[in-house]
Coordinates of C-alpha atoms in Angstrom, one line a residue:
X1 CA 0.0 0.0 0.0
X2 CA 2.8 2.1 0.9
X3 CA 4.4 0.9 -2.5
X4 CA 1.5 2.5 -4.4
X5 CA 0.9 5.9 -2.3
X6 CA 4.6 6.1 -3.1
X7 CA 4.1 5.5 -6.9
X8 CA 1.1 7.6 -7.0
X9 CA 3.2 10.6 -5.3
X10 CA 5.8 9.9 -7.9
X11 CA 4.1 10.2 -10.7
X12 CA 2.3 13.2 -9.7
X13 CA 5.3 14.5 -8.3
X14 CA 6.9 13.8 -12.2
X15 CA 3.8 15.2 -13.8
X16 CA 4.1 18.2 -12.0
X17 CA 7.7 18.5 -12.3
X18 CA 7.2 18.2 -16.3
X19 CA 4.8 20.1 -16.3
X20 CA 6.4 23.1 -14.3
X21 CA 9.8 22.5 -16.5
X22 CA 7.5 22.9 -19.9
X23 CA 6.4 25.7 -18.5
X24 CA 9.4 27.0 -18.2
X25 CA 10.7 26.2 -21.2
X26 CA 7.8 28.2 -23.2
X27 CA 8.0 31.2 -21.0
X28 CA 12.0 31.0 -22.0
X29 CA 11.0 30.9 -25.0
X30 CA 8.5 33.6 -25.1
X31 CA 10.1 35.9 -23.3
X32 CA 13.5 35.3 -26.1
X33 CA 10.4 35.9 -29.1
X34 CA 9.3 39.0 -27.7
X35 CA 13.0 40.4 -27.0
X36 CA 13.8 39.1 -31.0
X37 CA 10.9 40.9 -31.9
X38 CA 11.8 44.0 -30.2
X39 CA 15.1 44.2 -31.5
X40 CA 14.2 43.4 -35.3
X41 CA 11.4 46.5 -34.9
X42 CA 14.4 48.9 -33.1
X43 CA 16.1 47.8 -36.1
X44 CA 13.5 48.5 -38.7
X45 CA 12.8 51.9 -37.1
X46 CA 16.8 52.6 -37.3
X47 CA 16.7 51.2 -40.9
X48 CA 13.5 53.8 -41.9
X49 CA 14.7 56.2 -40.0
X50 CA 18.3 55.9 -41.8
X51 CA 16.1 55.3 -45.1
X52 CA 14.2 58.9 -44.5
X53 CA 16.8 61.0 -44.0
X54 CA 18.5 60.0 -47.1
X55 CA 15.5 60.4 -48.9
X56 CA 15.0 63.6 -47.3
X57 CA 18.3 64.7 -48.5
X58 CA 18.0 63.6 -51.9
X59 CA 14.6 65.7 -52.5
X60 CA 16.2 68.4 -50.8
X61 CA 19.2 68.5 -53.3
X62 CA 16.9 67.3 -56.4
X63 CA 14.8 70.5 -55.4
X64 CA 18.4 72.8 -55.2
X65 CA 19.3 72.3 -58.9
X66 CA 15.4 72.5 -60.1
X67 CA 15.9 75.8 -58.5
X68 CA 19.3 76.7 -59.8
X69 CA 18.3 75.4 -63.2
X70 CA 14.8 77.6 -63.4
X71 CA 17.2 80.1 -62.3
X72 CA 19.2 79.5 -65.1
X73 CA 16.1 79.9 -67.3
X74 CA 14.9 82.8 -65.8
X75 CA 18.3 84.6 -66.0
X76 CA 18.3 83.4 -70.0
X77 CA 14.8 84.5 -71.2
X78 CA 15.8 88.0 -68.3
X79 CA 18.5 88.7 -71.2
X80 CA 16.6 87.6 -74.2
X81 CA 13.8 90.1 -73.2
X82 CA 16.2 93.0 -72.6
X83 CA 17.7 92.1 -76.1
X84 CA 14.1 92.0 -77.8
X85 CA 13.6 95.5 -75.6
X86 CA 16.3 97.2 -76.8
X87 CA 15.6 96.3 -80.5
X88 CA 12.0 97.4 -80.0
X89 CA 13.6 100.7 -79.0
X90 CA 16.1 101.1 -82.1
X91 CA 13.0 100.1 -84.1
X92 CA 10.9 102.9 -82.3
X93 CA 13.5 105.2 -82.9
X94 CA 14.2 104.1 -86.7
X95 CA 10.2 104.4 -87.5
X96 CA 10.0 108.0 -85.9
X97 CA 13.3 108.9 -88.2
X98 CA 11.4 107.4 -91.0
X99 CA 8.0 109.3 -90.7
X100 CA 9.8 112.6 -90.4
X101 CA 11.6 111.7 -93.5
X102 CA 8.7 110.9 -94.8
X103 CA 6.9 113.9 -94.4
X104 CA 9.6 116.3 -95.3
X105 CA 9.3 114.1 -98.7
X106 CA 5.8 114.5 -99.1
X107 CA 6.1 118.1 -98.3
X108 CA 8.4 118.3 -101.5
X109 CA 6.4 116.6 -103.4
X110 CA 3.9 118.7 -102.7
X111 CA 6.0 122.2 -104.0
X112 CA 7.4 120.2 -106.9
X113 CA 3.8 119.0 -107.9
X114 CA 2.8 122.4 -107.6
X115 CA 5.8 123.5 -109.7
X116 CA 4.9 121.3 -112.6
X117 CA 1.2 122.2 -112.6
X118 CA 2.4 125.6 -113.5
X119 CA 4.9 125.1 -116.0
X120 CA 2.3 122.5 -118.2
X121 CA -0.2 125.5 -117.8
X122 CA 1.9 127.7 -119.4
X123 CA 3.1 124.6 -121.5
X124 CA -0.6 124.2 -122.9
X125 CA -1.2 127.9 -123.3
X126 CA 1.5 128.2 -125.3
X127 CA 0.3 125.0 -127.8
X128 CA -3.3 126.4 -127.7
X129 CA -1.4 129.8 -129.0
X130 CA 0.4 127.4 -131.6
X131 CA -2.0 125.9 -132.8
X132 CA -4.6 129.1 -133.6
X133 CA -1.6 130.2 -135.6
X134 CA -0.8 126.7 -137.6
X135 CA -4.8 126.0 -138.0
X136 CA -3.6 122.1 -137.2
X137 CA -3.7 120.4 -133.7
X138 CA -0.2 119.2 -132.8
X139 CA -1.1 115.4 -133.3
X140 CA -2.6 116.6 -136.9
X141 CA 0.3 118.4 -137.5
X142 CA 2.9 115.4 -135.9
X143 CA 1.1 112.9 -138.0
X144 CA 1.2 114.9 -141.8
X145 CA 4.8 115.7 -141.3
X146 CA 5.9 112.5 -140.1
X147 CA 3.7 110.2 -143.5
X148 CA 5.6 112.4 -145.6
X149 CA 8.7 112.1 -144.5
X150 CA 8.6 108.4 -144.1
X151 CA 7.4 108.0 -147.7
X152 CA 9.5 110.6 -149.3
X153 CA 12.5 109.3 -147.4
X154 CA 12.5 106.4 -145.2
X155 CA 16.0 105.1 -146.3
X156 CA 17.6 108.6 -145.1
X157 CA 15.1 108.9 -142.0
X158 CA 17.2 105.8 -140.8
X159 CA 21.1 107.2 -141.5
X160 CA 20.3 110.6 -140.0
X161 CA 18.8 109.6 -137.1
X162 CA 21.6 107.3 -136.5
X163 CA 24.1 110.2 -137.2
X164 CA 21.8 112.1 -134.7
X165 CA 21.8 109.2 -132.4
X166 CA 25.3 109.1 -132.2
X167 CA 26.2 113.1 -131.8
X168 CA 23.8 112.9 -128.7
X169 CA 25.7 110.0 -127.4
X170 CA 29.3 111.7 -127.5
X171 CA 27.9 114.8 -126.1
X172 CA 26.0 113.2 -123.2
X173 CA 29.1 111.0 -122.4
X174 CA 30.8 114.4 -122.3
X175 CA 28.7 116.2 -119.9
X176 CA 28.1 113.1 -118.1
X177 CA 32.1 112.8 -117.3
X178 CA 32.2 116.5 -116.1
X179 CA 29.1 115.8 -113.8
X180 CA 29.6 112.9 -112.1
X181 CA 31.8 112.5 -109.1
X182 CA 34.5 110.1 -109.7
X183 CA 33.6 108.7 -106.1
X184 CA 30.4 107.8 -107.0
X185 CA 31.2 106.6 -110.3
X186 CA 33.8 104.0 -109.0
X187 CA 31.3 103.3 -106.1
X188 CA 28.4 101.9 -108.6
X189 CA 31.1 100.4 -111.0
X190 CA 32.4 98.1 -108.3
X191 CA 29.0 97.0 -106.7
X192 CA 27.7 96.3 -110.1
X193 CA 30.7 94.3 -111.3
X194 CA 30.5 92.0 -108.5
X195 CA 27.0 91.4 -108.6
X196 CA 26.9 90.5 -112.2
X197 CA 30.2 89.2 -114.1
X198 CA 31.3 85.5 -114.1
X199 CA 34.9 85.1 -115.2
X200 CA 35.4 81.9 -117.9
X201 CA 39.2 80.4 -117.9
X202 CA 40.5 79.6 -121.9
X203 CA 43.1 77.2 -122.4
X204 CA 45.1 79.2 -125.0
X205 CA 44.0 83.0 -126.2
X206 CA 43.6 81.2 -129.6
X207 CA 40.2 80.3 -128.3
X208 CA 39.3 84.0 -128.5
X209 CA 38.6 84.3 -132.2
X210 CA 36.7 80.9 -132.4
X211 CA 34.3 82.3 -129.7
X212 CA 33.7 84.9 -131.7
X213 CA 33.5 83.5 -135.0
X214 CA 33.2 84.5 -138.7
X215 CA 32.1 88.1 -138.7
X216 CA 31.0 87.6 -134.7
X217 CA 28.1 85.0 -135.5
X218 CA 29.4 82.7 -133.0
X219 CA 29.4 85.3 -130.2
X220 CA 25.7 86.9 -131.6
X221 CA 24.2 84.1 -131.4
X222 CA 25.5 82.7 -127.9
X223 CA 24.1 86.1 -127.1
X224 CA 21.5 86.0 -128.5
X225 CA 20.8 82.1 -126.8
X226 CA 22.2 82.8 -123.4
X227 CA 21.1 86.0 -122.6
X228 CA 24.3 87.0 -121.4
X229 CA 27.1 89.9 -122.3
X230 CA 30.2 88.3 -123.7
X231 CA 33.2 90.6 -122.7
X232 CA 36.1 89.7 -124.9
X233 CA 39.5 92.1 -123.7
X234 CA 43.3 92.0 -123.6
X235 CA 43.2 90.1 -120.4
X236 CA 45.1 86.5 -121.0
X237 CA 43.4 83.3 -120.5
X238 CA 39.8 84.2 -120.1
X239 CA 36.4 86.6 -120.9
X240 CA 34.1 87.7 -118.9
X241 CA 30.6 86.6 -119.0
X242 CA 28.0 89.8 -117.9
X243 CA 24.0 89.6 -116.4
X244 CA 22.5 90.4 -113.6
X245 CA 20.4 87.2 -113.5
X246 CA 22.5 84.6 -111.6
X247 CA 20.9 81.4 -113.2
X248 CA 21.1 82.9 -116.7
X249 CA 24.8 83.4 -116.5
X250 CA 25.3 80.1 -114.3
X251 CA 23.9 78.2 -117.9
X252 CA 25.9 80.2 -119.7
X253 CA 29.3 79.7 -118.3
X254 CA 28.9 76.0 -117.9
X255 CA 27.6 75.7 -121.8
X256 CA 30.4 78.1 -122.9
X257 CA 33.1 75.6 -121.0
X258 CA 31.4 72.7 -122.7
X259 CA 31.9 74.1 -125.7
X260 CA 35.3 74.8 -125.0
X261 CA 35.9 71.5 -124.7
X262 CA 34.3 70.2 -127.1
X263 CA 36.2 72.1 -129.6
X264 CA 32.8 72.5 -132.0
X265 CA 31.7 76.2 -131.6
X266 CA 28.9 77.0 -134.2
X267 CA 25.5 78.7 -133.9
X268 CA 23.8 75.0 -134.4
X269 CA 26.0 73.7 -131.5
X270 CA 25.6 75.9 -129.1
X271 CA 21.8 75.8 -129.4
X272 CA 22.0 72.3 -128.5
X273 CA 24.1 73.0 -125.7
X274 CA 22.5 75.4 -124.0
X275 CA 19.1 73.8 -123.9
X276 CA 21.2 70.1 -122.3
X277 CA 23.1 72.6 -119.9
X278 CA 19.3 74.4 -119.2
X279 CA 18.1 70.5 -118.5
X280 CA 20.9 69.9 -115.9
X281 CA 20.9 73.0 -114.2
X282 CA 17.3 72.4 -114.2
X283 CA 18.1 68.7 -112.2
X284 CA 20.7 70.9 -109.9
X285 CA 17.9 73.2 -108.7
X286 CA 16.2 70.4 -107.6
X287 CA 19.2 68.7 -106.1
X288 CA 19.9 71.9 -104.0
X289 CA 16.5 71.9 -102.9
X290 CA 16.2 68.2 -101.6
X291 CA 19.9 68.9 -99.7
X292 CA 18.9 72.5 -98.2
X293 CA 15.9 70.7 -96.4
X294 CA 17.8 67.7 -95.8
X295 CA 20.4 69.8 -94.0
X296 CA 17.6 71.6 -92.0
X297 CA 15.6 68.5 -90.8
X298 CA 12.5 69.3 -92.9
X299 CA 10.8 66.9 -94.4
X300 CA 7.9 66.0 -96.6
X301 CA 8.0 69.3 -98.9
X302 CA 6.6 68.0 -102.7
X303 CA 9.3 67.9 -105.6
X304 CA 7.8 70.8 -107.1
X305 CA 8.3 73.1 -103.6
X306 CA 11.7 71.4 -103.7
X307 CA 13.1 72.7 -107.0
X308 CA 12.0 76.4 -106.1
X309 CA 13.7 76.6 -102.9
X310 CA 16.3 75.3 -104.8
X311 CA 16.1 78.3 -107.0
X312 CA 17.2 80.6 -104.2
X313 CA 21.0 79.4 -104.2
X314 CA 20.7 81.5 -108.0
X315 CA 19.2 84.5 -105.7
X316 CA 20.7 87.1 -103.9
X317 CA 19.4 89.6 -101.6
X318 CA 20.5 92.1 -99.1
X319 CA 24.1 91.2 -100.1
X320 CA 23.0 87.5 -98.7
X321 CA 22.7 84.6 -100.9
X322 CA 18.7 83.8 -100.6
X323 CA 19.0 79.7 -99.9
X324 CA 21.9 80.0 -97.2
X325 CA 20.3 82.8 -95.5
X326 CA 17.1 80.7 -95.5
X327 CA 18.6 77.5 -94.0
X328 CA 20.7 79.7 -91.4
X329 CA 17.0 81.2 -90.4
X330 CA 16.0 77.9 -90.1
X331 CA 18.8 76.7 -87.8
X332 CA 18.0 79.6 -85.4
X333 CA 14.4 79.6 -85.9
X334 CA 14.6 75.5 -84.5
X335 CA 17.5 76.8 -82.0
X336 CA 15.2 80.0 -80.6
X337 CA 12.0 78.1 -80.2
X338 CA 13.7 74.4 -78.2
X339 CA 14.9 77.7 -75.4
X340 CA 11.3 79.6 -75.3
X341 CA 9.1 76.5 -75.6
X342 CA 7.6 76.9 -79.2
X343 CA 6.9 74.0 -82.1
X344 CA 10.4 73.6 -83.0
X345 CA 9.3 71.8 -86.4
X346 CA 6.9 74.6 -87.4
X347 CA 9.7 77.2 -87.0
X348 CA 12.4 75.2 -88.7
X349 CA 10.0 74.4 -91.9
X350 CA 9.0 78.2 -91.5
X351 CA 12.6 79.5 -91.1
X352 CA 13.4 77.5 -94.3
X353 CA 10.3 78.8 -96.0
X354 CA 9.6 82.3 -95.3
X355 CA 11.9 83.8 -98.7
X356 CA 10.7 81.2 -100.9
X357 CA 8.1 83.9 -102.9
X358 CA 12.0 85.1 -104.0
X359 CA 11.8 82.4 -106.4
X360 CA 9.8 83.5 -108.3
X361 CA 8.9 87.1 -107.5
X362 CA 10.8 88.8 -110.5
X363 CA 8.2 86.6 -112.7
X364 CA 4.9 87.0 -110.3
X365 CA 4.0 90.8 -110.1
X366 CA 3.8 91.4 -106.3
X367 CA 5.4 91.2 -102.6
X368 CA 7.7 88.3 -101.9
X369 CA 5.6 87.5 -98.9
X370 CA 2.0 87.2 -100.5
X371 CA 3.6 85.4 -103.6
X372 CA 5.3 82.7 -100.9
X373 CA 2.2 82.5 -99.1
X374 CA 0.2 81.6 -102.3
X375 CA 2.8 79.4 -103.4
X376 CA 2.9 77.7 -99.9
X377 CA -1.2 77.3 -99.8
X378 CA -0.9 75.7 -103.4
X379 CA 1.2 73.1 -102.3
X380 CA -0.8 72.1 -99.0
X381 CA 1.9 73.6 -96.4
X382 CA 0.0 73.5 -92.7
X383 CA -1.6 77.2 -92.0
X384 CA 0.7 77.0 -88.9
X385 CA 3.9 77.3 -91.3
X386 CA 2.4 79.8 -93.1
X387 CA 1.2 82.3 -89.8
X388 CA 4.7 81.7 -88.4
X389 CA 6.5 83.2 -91.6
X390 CA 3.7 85.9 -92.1
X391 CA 5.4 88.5 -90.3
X392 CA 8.9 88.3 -91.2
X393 CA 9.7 90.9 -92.4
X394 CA 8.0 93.2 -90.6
X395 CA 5.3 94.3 -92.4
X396 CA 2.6 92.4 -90.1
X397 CA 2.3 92.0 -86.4
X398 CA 3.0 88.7 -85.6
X399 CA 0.3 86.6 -83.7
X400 CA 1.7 83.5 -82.7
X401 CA 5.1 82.4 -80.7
X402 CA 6.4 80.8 -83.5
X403 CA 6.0 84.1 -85.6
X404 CA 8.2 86.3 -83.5
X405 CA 10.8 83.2 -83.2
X406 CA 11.0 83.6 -87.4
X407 CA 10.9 86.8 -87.3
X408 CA 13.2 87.0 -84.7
X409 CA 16.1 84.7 -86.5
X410 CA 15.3 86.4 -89.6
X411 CA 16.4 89.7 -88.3
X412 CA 19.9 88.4 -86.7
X413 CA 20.4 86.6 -90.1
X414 CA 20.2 89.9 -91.9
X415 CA 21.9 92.3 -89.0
X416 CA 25.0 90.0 -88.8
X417 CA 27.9 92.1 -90.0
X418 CA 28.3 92.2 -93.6
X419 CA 24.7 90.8 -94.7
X420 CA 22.6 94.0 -95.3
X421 CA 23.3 95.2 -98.1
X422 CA 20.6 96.9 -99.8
X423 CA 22.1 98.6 -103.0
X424 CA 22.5 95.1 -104.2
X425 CA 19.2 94.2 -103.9
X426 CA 17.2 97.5 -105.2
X427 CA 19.9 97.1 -108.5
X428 CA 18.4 93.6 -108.7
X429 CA 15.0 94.5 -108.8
X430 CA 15.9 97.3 -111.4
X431 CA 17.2 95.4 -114.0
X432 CA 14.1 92.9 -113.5
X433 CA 12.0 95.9 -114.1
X434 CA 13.7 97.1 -116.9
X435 CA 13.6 93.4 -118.4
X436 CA 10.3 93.3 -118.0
X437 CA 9.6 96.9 -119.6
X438 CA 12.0 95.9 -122.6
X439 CA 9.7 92.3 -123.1
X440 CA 6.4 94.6 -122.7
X441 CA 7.1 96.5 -126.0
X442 CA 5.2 94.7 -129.3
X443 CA 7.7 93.0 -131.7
X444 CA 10.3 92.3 -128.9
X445 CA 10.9 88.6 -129.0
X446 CA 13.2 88.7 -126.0
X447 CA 15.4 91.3 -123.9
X448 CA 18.0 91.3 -122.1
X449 CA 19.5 93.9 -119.4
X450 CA 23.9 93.5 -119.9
X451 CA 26.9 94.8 -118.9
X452 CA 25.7 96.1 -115.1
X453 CA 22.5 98.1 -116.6
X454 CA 24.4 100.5 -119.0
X455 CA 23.8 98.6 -121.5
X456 CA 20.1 96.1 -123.2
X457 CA 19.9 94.5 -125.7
X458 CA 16.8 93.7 -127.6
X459 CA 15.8 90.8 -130.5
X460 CA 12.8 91.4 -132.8
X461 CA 10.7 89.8 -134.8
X462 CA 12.3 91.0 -138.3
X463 CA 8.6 90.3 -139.6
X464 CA 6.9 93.0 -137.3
X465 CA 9.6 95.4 -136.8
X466 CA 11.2 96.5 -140.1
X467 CA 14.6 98.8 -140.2
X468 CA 12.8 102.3 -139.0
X469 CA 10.9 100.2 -137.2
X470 CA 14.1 99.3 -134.9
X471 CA 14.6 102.8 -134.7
X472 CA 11.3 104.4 -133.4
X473 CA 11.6 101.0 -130.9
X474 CA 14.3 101.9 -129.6
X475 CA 13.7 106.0 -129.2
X476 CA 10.5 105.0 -127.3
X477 CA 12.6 102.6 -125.0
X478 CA 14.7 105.4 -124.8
X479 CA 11.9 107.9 -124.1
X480 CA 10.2 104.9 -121.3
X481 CA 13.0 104.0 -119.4
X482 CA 13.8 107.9 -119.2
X483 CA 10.4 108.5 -117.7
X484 CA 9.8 105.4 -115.4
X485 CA 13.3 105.0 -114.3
X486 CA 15.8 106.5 -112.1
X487 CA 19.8 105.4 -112.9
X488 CA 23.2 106.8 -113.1
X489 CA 24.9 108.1 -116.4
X490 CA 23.7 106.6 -119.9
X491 CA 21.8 103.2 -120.9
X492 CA 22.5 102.4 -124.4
X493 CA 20.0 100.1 -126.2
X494 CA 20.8 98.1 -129.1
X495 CA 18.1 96.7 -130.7
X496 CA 18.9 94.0 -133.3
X497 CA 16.7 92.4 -136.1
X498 CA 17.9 89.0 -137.8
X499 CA 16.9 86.9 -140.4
X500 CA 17.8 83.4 -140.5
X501 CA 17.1 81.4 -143.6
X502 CA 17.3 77.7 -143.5
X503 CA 16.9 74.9 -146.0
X504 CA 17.6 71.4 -146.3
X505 CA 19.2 69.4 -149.7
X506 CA 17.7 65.9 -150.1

């Protein structure tokens, strides 16, 4: 009995011991869970905290150079607004200089109207007095004396009035030499001869009399072809080649050094080589076209745009040549508008644009700008391009962003030192003019202004314009350009009437 209260106490004794010892254990344990768990969450706190502050530092310097850089861009646009301020003011200044010009002009127009008024008063007075006397008006009077002169003697109308012709001309070149300033004489001469003569190199001075040919038919008629002034001197190995119009005498030098080397220099020949040369400059015009807006990042123009911005490298204005001036407005146009936040590819296609009405405007009667805009709208260019080059040139106030950028580049691609240059470009646009007043007259097949505007040369029709005829064409050219035209010293005009016969042997 004892055996088994001994037992019994055992076992409880063990149970309770286990149990107690488990107890133990798990409350160990426990207790090491808690104090793991409280040093991984000191650690994680230590960690974020660590983790904060370097975020907190990195947004604090990420937010230093977004302010240094805004800075940056407000110390920029800070200078380009005094820059645009300051030209505003030389503008200001230049427009108030302008007006008061203007009005002392208008004013003198005014007395010099007044003038005239008076003198073809007295002018008509004195006819009306005339013709009381003479019982004839003056056209009656013009037109009997003129019939019966022309039939009596129409052979010896034409050598006196060439005698009388040339005594005018030695007398005028007389006075003209004792009137003009030899400062502004040599001041035109050089301007002109810069602007319109293209040197040709020969291979032997023997080459001279071939280019000119049996009694100077090979010369006439490159002349005559071209368009062009052949200037044939003492100066060894080479002529000069004369015209205002770039592309004109660009043809005619490369189809006179064909000819050159192709030894064959006849009337025929150089007919057929002038019209191959025409075809490959024609090709080149395009090529320059295609490159300029390759160069310039603008893209998708149509072939046809292509070859007339092409046609600007044969253009010159302000002293500038037209194509380079356009892509350089285009490179500053793209540049200008990436630092102010406009469309950089309408201001690069407008900068490229905005002179392309130069193309054409010695054909197309009106301002470079409207002509370009119409030419623009034909060939489906975006009305964004077209309102950013509307105001270029300072005619227009300009209504978008991307208008003052063109107009911006376009003024510091004309003000750079040596671009503005405006003689060169009003002497352009006066032999155009004259051109086209020589081509106006009936019976002129084509005319052409040489030798830096003293001299044109006009081919008739030899059906319509007989001998006298020639004559009386050109005394009224005489008489137009005289009128309608302001120019230093003497234009002489030659007018020339030729008939070709041709016939083939079978």
């Amino acid at each position: 009995m004892q055996i088994i209260i001994l037992i019994s106490a055992g076992v409880i004794f063990g149970t309770l011991a286990g149990f107690m010892y488990r107890k133990y254990i798990s409350e160990r344990r426990n207790r090491e869970a808690i104090e793991r768990s409280e040093r991984l969450i000191k650690d994680s706190e230590l960690k974020a905290k660590e983790v904060l502050m370097e975020a907190k530092q990195e947004s604090f310097r990420i937010k230093q150079e977004a302010q240094r850089e805004e800075q940056q861009k407000r110390d920029q646009l800070e200078k380009i607004n005094e820059r645009i301020l300051k030209k505003e003011e030389s503008l200001d200044q230049k427009i108030e200089s302008t007006e008061k010009t203007k009005e002392e002009l208008e004013e003198r127009a005014a007395s010099v109207k007044q003038l005239k008024q008076e003198v073809e008063e007295i002018y008509r007075l004195q006819q009306v007095e005339l013709e009381k006397v003479a019982g004839l008006s003056k056209e009656e009077a013009k037109d009997i004396l003129f019939k019966k002169i022309e039939t009596d003697a129409r052979n010896e109308i034409v050598e006196r009035i060439g005698r009388i012709q040339e005594d005018e001309n030695k007398q005028a070149q007389e006075k003209a030499k004792a009137i003009l300033a030899e400062a502004i004489h040599r001041y035109a001469a050089d301007v002109a001869v810069e602007a319109t003569v293209t040197s040709v190199a020969l291979p032997s001075d023997d080459m001279k009399g071939r280019i000119i040919g049996k009694e100077g038919r090979n010369i006439n008629a490159f002349e005559q072809i071209t368009g062009v002034d052949v200037i044939i001197d003492d100066t060894p190995g080479s002529i000069i080649l004369s015209g205002f119009d770039l592309v004109r005498r660009y043809i005619a030098k490369i189809c006179l050094e064909r000819l050159l080397t192709d030894g064959r220099i006849h009337p025929g020949r150089i007919e057929e080589m002038y019209e191959k040369v025409k075809e490959e400059v024609n090709e080149l015009i395009r090529e320059l076209g295609e490159k300029a807006a390759y160069e310039t990042g603008v893209s998708g123009l149509p072939v046809n745009l292509l070859k007339l911005l092409g046609r600007l490298k044969f253009r010159v204005s302000y002293g500038q040549n037209v194509l380079k001036h356009s892509m350089e407005v285009s490179f500053l146009a793209a540049t200008l508008a990436a630092e102010l936040g406009a469309n950089v590819d309408i201001c690069r296609k407008a900068g490229l644009l905005h002179d392309i009405g130069k193309a054409v405007d010695h054909e197309i009667a009106g301002h470079h700008l409207t002509v370009g805009r119409d030419i623009l709208k034909k060939f489906g260019v975006s009305d964004d391009v077209i309102a950013a080059l509307a105001s270029h040139d300072g005619t227009h106030e300009p209504r978008t962003l991307e208008a003052m950028v063109v107009e911006a580049a376009s003024t510091i691609s004309k003000s750079r030192p040596g671009a503005n240059k405006d003689n060169l470009d009003n002497y352009i646009k006066r032999m155009e003019e004259l051109e086209n007043v020589v081509n106006g007259f009936e019976g002129v097949k084509k005319g052409y202004v040489v030798q830096a505007g003293n001299s044109i040369r006009v081919f008739v029709d030899p059906v319509k314009v007989d001998d006298l005829g020639s004559v009386k064409l050109a005394n009224g050219l005489a008489r137009k350009i005289e009128t309608d035209f302001q120019y230093p010293g003497q234009i002489k005009i030659n007018v020339i009437r030729e008939t070709r016969g041709e016939a083939y042997a079978e």
